[in-house]
Coordinates of C-alpha atoms and ligand atoms in Angstrom, one line a residue:
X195 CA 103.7 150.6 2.2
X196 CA 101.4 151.0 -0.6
X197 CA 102.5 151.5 -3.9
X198 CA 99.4 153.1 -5.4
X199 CA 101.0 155.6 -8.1
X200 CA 97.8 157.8 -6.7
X201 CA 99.9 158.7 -3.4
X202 CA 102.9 159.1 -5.7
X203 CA 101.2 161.7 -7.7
X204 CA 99.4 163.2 -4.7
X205 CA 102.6 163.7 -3.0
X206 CA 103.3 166.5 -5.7
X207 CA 100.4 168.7 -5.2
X208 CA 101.3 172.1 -4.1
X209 CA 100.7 171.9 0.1
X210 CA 98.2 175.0 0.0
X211 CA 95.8 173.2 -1.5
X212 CA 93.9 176.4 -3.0
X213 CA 96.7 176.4 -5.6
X214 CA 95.3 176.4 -9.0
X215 CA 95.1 172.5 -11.0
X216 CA 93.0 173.3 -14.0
X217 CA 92.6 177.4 -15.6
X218 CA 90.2 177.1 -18.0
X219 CA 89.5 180.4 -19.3
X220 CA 88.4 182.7 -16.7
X221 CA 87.2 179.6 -14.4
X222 CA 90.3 177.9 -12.2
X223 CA 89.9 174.5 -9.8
X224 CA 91.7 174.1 -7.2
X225 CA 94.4 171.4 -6.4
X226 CA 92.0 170.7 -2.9
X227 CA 88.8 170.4 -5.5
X228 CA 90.8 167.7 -7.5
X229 CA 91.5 165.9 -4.6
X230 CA 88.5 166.0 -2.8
X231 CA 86.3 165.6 -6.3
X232 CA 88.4 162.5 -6.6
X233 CA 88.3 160.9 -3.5
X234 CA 84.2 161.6 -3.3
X235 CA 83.9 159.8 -6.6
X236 CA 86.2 156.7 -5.4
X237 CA 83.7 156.2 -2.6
X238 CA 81.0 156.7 -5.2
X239 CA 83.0 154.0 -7.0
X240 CA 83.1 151.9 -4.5
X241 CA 79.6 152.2 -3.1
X242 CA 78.4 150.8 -6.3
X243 CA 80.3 147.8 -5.9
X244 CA 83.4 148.5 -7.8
X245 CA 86.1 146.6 -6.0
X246 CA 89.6 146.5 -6.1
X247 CA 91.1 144.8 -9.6
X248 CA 87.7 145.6 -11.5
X249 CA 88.2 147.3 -15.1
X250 CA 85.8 150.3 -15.1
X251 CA 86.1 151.8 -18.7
X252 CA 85.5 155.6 -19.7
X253 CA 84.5 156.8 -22.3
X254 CA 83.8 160.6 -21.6
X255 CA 84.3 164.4 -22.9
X256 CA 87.6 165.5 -22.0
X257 CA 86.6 167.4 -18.9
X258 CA 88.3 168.1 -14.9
X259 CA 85.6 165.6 -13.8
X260 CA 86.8 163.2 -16.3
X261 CA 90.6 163.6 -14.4
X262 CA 88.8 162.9 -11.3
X263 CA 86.9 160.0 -12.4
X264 CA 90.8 158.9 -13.5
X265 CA 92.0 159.6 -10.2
X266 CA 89.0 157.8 -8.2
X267 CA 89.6 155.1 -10.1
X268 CA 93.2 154.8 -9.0
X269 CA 92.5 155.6 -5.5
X270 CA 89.7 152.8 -5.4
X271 CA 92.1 150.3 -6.6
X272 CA 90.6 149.5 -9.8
X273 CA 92.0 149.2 -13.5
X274 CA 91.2 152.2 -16.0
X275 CA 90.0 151.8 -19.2
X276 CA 90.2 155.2 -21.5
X277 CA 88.4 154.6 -24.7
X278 CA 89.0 157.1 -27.9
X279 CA 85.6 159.3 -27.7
X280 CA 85.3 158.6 -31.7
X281 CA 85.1 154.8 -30.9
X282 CA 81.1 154.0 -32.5
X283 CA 79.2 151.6 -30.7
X284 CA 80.0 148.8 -32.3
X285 CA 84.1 149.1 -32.0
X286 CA 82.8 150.3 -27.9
X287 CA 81.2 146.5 -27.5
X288 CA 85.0 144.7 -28.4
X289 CA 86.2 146.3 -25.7
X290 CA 83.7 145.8 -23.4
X291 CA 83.2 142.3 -24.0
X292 CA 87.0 142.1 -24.1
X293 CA 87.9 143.6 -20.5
X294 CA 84.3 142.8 -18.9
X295 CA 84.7 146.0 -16.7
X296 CA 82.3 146.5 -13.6
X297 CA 81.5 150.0 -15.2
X298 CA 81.3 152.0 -18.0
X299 CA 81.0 155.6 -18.2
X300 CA 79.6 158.1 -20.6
X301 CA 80.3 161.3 -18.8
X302 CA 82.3 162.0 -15.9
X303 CA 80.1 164.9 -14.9
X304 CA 77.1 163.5 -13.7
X305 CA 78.7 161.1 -11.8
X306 CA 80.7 163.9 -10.0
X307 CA 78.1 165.8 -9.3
X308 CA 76.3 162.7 -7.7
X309 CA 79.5 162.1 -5.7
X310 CA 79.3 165.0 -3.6
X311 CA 76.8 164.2 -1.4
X312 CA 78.9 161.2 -0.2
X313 CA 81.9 162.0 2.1
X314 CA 85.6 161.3 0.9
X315 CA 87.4 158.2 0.7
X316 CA 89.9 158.9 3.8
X317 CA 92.8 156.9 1.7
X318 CA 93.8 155.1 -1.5
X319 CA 93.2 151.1 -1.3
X320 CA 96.5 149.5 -1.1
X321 CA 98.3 148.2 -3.6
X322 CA 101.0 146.4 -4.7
X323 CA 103.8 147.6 -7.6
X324 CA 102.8 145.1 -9.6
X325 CA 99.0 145.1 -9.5
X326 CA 97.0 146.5 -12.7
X327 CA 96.3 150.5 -13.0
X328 CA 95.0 150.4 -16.3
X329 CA 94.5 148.9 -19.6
X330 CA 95.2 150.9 -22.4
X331 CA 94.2 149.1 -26.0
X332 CA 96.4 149.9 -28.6
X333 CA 95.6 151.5 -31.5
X334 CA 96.8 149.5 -34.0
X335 CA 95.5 148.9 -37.4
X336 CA 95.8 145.9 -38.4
X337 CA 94.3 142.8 -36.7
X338 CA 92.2 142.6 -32.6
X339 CA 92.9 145.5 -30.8
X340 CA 95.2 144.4 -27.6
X341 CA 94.9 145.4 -24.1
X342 CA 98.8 146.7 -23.0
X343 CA 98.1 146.3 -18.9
X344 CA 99.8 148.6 -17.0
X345 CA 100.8 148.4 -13.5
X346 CA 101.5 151.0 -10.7
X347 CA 105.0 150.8 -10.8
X348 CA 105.1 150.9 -14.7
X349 CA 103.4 154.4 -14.1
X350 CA 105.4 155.6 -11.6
X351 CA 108.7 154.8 -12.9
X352 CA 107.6 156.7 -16.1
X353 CA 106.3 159.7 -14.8
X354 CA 109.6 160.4 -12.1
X355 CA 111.7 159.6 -14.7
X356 CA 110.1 162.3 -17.3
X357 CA 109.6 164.5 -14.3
X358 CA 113.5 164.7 -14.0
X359 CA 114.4 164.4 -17.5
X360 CA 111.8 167.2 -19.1
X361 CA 113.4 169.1 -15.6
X362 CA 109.8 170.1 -14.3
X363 CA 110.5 173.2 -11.4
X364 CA 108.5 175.5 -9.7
X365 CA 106.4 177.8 -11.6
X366 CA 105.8 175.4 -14.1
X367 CA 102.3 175.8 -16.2
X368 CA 101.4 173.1 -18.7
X369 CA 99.6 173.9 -21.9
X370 CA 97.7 170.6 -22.1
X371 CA 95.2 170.4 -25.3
X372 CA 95.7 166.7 -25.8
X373 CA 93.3 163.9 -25.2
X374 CA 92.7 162.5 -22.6
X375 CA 92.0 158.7 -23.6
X376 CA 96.0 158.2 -25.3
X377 CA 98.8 157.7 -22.6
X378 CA 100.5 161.3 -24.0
X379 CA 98.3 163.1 -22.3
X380 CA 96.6 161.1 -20.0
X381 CA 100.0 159.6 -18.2
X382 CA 102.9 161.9 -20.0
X383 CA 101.1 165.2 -19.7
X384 CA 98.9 164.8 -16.6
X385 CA 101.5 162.7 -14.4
X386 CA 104.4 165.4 -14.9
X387 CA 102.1 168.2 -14.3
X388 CA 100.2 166.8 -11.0
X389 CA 103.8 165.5 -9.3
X390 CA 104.9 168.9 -10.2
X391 CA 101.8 170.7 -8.6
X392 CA 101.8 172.8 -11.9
X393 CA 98.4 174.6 -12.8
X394 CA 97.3 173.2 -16.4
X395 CA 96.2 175.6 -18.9
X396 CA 93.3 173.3 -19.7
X397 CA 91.9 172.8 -23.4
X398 CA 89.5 170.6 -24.1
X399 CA 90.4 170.2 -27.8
X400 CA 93.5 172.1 -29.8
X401 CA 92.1 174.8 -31.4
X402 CA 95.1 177.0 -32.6
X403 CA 93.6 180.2 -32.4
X404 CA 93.0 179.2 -28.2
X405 CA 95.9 177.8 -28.0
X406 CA 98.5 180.8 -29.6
X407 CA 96.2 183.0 -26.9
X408 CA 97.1 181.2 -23.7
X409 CA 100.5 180.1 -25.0
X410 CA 102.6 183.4 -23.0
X411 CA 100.9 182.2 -19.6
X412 CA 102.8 178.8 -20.1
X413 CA 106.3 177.1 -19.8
X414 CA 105.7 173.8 -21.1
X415 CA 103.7 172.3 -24.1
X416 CA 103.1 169.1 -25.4
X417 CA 102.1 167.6 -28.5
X418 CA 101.4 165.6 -31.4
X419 CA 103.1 166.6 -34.6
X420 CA 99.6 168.3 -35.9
X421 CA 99.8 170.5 -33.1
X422 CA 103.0 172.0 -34.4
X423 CA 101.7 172.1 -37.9
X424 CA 98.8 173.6 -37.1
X425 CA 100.4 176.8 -35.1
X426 CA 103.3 177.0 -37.7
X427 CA 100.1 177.9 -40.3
X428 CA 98.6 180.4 -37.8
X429 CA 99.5 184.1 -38.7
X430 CA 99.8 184.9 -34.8
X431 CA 102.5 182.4 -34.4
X432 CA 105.7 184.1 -33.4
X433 CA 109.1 184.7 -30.8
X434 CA 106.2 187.3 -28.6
X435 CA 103.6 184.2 -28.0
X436 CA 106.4 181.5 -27.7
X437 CA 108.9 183.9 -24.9
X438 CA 108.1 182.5 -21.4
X439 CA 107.9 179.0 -23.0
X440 CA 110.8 176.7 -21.5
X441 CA 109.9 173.9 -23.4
X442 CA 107.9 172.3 -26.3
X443 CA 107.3 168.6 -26.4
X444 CA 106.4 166.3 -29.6
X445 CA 105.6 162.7 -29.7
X446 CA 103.3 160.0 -30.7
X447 CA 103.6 160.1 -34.6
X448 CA 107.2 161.4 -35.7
X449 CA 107.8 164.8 -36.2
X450 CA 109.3 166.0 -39.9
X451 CA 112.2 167.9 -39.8
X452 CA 110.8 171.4 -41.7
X453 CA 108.4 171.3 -38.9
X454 CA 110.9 171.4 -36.4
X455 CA 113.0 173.9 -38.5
X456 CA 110.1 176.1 -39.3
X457 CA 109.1 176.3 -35.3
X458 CA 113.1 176.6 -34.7
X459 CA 112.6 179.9 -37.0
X460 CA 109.5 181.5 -36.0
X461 CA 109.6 181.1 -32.1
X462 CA 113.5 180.5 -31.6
X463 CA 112.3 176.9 -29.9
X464 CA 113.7 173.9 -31.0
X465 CA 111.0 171.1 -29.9
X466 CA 112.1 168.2 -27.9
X467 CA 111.0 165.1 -29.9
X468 CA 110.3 161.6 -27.5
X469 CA 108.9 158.6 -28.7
X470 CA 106.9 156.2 -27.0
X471 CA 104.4 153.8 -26.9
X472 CA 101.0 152.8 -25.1
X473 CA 103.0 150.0 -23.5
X474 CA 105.7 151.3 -22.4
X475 CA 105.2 155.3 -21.6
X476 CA 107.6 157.1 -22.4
X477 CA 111.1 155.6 -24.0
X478 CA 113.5 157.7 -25.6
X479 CA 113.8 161.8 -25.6
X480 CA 116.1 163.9 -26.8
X481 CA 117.6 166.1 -24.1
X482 CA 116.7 168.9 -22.3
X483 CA 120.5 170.4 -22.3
X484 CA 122.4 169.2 -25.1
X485 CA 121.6 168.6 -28.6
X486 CA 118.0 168.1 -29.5
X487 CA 118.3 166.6 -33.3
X488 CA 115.6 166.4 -35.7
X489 CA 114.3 162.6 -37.5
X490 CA 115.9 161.6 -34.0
X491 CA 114.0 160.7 -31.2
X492 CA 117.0 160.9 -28.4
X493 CA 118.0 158.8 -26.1
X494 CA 116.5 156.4 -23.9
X495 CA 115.2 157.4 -20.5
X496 CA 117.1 156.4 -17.0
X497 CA 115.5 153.2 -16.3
X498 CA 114.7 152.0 -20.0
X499 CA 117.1 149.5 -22.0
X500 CA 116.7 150.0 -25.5
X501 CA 118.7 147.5 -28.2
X502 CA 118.2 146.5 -31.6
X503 CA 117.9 143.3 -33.2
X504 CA 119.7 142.3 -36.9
X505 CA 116.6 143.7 -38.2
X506 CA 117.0 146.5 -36.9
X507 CA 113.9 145.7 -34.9
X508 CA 113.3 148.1 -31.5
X509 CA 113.3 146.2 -28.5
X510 CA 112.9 147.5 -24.6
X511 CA 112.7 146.5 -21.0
X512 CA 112.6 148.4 -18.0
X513 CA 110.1 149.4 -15.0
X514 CA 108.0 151.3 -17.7
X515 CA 107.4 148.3 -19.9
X516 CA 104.0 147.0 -19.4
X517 CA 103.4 143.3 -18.3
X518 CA 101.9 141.9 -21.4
X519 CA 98.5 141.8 -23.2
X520 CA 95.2 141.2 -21.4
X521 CA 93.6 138.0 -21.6
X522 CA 96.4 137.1 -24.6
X523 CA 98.9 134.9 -22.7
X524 CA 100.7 133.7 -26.5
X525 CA 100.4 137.2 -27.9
X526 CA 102.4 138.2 -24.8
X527 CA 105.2 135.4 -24.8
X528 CA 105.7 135.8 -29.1
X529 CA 105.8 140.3 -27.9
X530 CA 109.3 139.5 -25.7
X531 CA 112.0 138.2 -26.3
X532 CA 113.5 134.9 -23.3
X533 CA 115.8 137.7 -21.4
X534 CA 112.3 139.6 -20.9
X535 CA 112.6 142.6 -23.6
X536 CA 109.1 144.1 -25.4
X537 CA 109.4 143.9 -29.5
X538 CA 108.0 147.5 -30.0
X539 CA 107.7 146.2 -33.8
X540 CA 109.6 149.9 -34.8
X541 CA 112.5 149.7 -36.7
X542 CA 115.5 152.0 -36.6
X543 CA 119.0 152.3 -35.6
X544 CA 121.2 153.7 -32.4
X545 CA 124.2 155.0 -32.7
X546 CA 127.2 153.8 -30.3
X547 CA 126.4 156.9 -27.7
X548 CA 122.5 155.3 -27.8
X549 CA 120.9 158.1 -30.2
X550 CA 118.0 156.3 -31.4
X551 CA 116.7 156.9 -34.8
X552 CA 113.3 155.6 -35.9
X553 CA 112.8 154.4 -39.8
X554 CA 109.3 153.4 -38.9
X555 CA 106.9 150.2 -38.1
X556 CA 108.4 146.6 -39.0
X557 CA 105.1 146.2 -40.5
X558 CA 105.8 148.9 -43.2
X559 CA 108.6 147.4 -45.1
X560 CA 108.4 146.4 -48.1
X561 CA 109.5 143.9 -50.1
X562 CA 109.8 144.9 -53.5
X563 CA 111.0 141.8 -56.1
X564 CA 113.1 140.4 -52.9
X565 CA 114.8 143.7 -52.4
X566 CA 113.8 145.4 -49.0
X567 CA 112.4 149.2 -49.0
X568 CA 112.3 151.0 -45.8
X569 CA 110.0 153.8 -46.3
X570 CA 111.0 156.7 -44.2
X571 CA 114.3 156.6 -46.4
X572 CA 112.0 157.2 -49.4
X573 CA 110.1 159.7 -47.7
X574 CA 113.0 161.8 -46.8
X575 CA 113.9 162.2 -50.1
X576 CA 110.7 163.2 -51.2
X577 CA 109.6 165.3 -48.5
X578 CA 112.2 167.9 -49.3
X579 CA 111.0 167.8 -53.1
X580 CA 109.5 171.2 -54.3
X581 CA 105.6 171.1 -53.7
X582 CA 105.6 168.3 -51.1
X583 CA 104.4 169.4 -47.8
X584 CA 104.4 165.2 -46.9
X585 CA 104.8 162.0 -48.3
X586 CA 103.8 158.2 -47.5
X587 CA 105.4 155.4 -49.0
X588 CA 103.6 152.5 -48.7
X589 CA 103.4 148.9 -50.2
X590 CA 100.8 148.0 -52.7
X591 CA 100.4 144.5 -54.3
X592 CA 101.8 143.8 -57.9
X593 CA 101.8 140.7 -60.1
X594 CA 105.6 141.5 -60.9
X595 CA 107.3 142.3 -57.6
X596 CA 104.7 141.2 -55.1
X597 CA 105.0 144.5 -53.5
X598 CA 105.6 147.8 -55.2
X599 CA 106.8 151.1 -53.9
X600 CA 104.1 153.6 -53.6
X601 CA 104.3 157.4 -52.6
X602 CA 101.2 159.1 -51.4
X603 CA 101.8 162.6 -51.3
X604 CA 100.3 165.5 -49.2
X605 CA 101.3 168.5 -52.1
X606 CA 101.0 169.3 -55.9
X607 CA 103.6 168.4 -58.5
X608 CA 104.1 166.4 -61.5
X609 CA 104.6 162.4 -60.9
X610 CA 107.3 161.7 -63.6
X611 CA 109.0 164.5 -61.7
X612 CA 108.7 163.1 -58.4
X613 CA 109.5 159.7 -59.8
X614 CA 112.9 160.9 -61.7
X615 CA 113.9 163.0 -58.5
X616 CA 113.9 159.6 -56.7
X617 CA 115.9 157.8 -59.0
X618 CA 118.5 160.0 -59.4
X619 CA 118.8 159.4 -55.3
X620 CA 118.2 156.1 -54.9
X621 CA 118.1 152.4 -55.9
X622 CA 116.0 151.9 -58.9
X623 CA 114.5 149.5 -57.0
X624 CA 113.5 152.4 -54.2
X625 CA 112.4 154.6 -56.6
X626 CA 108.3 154.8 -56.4
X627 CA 107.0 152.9 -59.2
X628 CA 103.6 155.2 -58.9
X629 CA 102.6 158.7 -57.1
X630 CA 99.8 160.6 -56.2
X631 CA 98.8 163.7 -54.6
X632 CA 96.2 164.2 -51.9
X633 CA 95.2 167.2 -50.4
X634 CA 95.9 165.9 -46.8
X635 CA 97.1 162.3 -45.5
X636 CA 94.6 160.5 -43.5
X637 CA 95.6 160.6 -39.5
X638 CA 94.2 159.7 -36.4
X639 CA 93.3 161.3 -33.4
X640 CA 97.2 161.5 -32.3
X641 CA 98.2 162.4 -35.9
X642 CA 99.3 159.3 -36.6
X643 CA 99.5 158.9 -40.6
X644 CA 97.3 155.8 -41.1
X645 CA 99.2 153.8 -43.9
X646 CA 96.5 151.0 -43.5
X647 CA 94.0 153.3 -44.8
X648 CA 96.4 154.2 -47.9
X649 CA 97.1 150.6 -48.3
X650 CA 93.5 149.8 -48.7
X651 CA 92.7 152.3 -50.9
X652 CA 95.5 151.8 -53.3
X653 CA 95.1 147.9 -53.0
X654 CA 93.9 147.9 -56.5
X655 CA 96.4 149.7 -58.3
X656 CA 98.3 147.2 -60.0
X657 CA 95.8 145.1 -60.3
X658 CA 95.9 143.3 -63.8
X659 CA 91.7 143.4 -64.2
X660 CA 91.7 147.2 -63.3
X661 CA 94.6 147.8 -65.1
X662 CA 92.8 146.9 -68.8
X663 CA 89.0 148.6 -67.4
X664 CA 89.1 151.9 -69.1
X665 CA 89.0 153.3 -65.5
X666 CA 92.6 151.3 -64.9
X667 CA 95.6 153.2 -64.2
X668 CA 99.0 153.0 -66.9
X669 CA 100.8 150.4 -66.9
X670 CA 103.4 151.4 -64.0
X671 CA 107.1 152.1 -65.0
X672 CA 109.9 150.1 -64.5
Ligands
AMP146 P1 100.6 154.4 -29.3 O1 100.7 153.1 -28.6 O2 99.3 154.7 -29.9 O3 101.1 155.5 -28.5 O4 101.6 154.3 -30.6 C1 103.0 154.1 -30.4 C2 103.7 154.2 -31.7 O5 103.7 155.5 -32.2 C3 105.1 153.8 -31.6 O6 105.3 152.4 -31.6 C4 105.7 154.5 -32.8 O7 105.5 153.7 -33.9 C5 104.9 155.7 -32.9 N1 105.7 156.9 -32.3 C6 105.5 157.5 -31.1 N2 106.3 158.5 -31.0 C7 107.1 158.6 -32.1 C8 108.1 159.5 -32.6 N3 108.5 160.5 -31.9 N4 108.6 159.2 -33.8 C9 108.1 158.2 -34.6 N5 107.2 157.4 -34.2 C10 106.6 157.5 -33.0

């Protein structure tokens, strides 16, 4: 039998095929116009020589064609390739020299449109569980961007294991207003909706104001902290908008706990935190019945072993976990460990029932004179500080301690304040040594707070030449 996660998610659409898939606005797409738009533009695929194994990367407006195109793809045996739709041309060129796909496209539209003069591919191309699905490159900020290849089953196993865990049922609408070129809502979101055979409320950005309007026709949301944020600020948020809502989802970038409080207050919801990664889907979430704690990201899915090392370093295995890195065969063997678990490189703990609490990326410790600093313990104790809406502790270089404690903070307030509040909670040692305030911290497109940005920006702080230009900041306390 084939194991072409396409039949798997096909196997959930609705069986009257004139049931709704995409409502957008006023204008709805049927479940039959999904799956016939797909399986005209998998011939199209294939017609121009796209054969079973080729890469064929997208970069496209978030659009039902552009799910289609996703779908063909599958169904034509090939590997996807989503690319972030801010990517420039230049950072597009790494990629494609990187993954040499057959095809790139710019807009799934066209290509649909020229599709439906061809007649529908009758049936997926076989393949096996193990064959590549797609190639999602990770976002990370430091160093070459690597390919995390993902197989059928690694897809599959996610998306019936989320299906059951997030209890998907009939009647079911999802809310999606995520992109499309991230694994949350091209594999968490889209997978759990289509194997449900739910209708998707379909935004093609988050815009709060849209979303708070179609919120009552949906059960299930999901989202990236900003999401949460961003409705929390809106005027219109409240229990009226938020009652036939079963559940709202968070993941991707962690969510703070007066965000989950404040939601808990205005809507009576308390969002259901997950975390996971590009290479691995899905791997914790907290529960669906039973306690849903905030700063904890739950426990891990059926299917997914998650331990910790000394270090306190995450690691995984499990049919989720991808296979390794694309075209980086040492990358891959230094990423797992010899009984075949994935380093996420996040740090946390678990307690003994398998709660798993993240303190953030290996890469963000510091080491301050020898002493270690793990941020997120910093950042909780300033985040509940009067006038901080959100803080970022990050490392900066310093002639005295190599590294110094830095707090970047999204708020007003007084940094002798902020500075004394810390010391009288922690370690001298944990204590920032200088703060600032920013309007806003910079994110990316998931709302992930980029601390390689702050670290380049604040390089220069301690730096002995700029400290004696007249521009140079004080000497920094000790
Ligand atoms: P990406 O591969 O772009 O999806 O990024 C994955 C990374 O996002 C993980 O390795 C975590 O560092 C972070 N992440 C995802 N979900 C959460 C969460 N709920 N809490 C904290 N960090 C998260």
């Amino acid at each position: 039998m084939s194991d072409n996660v396409y039949a798997l998610l096909a196997s959930g659409f609705p069986s009257d095929r004139a049931s709704p898939c995409f409502l957008i606005g006023e204008r709805t797409i049927s479940y039959g116009a999904l799956e016939t738009g797909a399986a005209r533009l998998a011939a199209l695929l294939i017609r121009r020589g796209v054969n079973p194994g080729d890469r064929v990367a997208v970069q496209a407006p978030k659009s039902p064609e552009s799910v289609m195109l996703y779908l063909a793809v599958l169904m034509a045996g090939a590997v996807y390739l989503p690319l972030n739709t801010a990517y420039t041309a230049h950072e597009v060129r790494y990629f494609l020299d990187d993954a040499e796909p057959a095809l790139f496209v710019a807009d799934a539209v066209p290509l649909a449109r020229e599709a439906e003069a061809l007649a529908p591919l009758a049936a997926p191309v076989e393949r096996a569980a193990d064959d590549l699905a797609a190639i999602v490159y990770t976002s990370g900020t430091t160093g070459r961007s690597k390919g995390a290849m993902i197989n059928h089953r690694n897809m599959a196993a996610n998306a019936v294991a989320l299906h059951r865990a997030w209890g998907f049922r009939p009647g079911d609408v999802l809310l999606h207003a995520l992109p499309i070129f991230h694994i949350h809502g091209l594999f968490v979101a889209l997978h759990t909706a289509l194997l449900n055979g739910s209708p998707m409320l379909w935004h093609a950005k988050f815009d709060a104001d849209a979303v708070l309007a179609d919120l009552p026709r949906a059960t299930v949301m999901m989202g990236v902290p900003t999401f949460y944020t961003r409705l929390l600020e809106h005027p219109g948020l409240g229990r009226a908008q938020a009652e036939p809502m079963r559940l709202f989802v968070c993941g991707s970038a962690p969510l703070l706990e007066s965000t989950f409080e404040a939601f808990a207050a205005r809507t009576g919801h308390r969002i259901l935190e997950r975390y996971g990664m590009s290479e691995a889907g899905i791997i914790t979430s907290n529960p669906l019945d039973g306690e849903r704690i905030a700063g904890s990201v739950g426990y891990p899915l059926p299917g997914v072993e998650v331990r910790t090392d000394r270090a306190g370093g995450i690691e995984i295995r499990g049919e989720s976990v991808f296979s390794g890195y694309w075209r980086m065969p040492e990358k891959t063997r230094e990423e797992f460990t010899s009984d075949g678990f994935f380093k996420t490189g996040d740090v946390g703990r678990q307690d003994p029932d398998g709660r798993l609490w993240i303190s953030g990326r290996a890469k963000d410790l510091i080491i301050s004179g020898g002493f270690n600093v793990y941020p997120k313990e910093i950042e909780l104790v300033l985040d509940v500080l009067p006038g901080v809406t959100e803080s970022a502790v990050i490392a900066v270089p310093h002639p005295d301690f190599g590294e110094a404690v830095v707090a970047v903070i999204a708020g007003r307030g007084e940094e002798s304040a902020v500075i004394d509040a810390a010391r009288e909670r922690l370690a001298g040692f944990k204590a920032p040594k200088r703060v600032f305030f920013v309007d806003d911290l910079p994110r990316n497109a998931m709302g992930k707070v980029q601390k390689a940005v702050l670290r380049a920006e604040y390089a220069g702080v301690f730096d002995p030449v700029a400290m004696h230009g007249a521009q140079g900041p004080e000497s920094p306390r000790r």
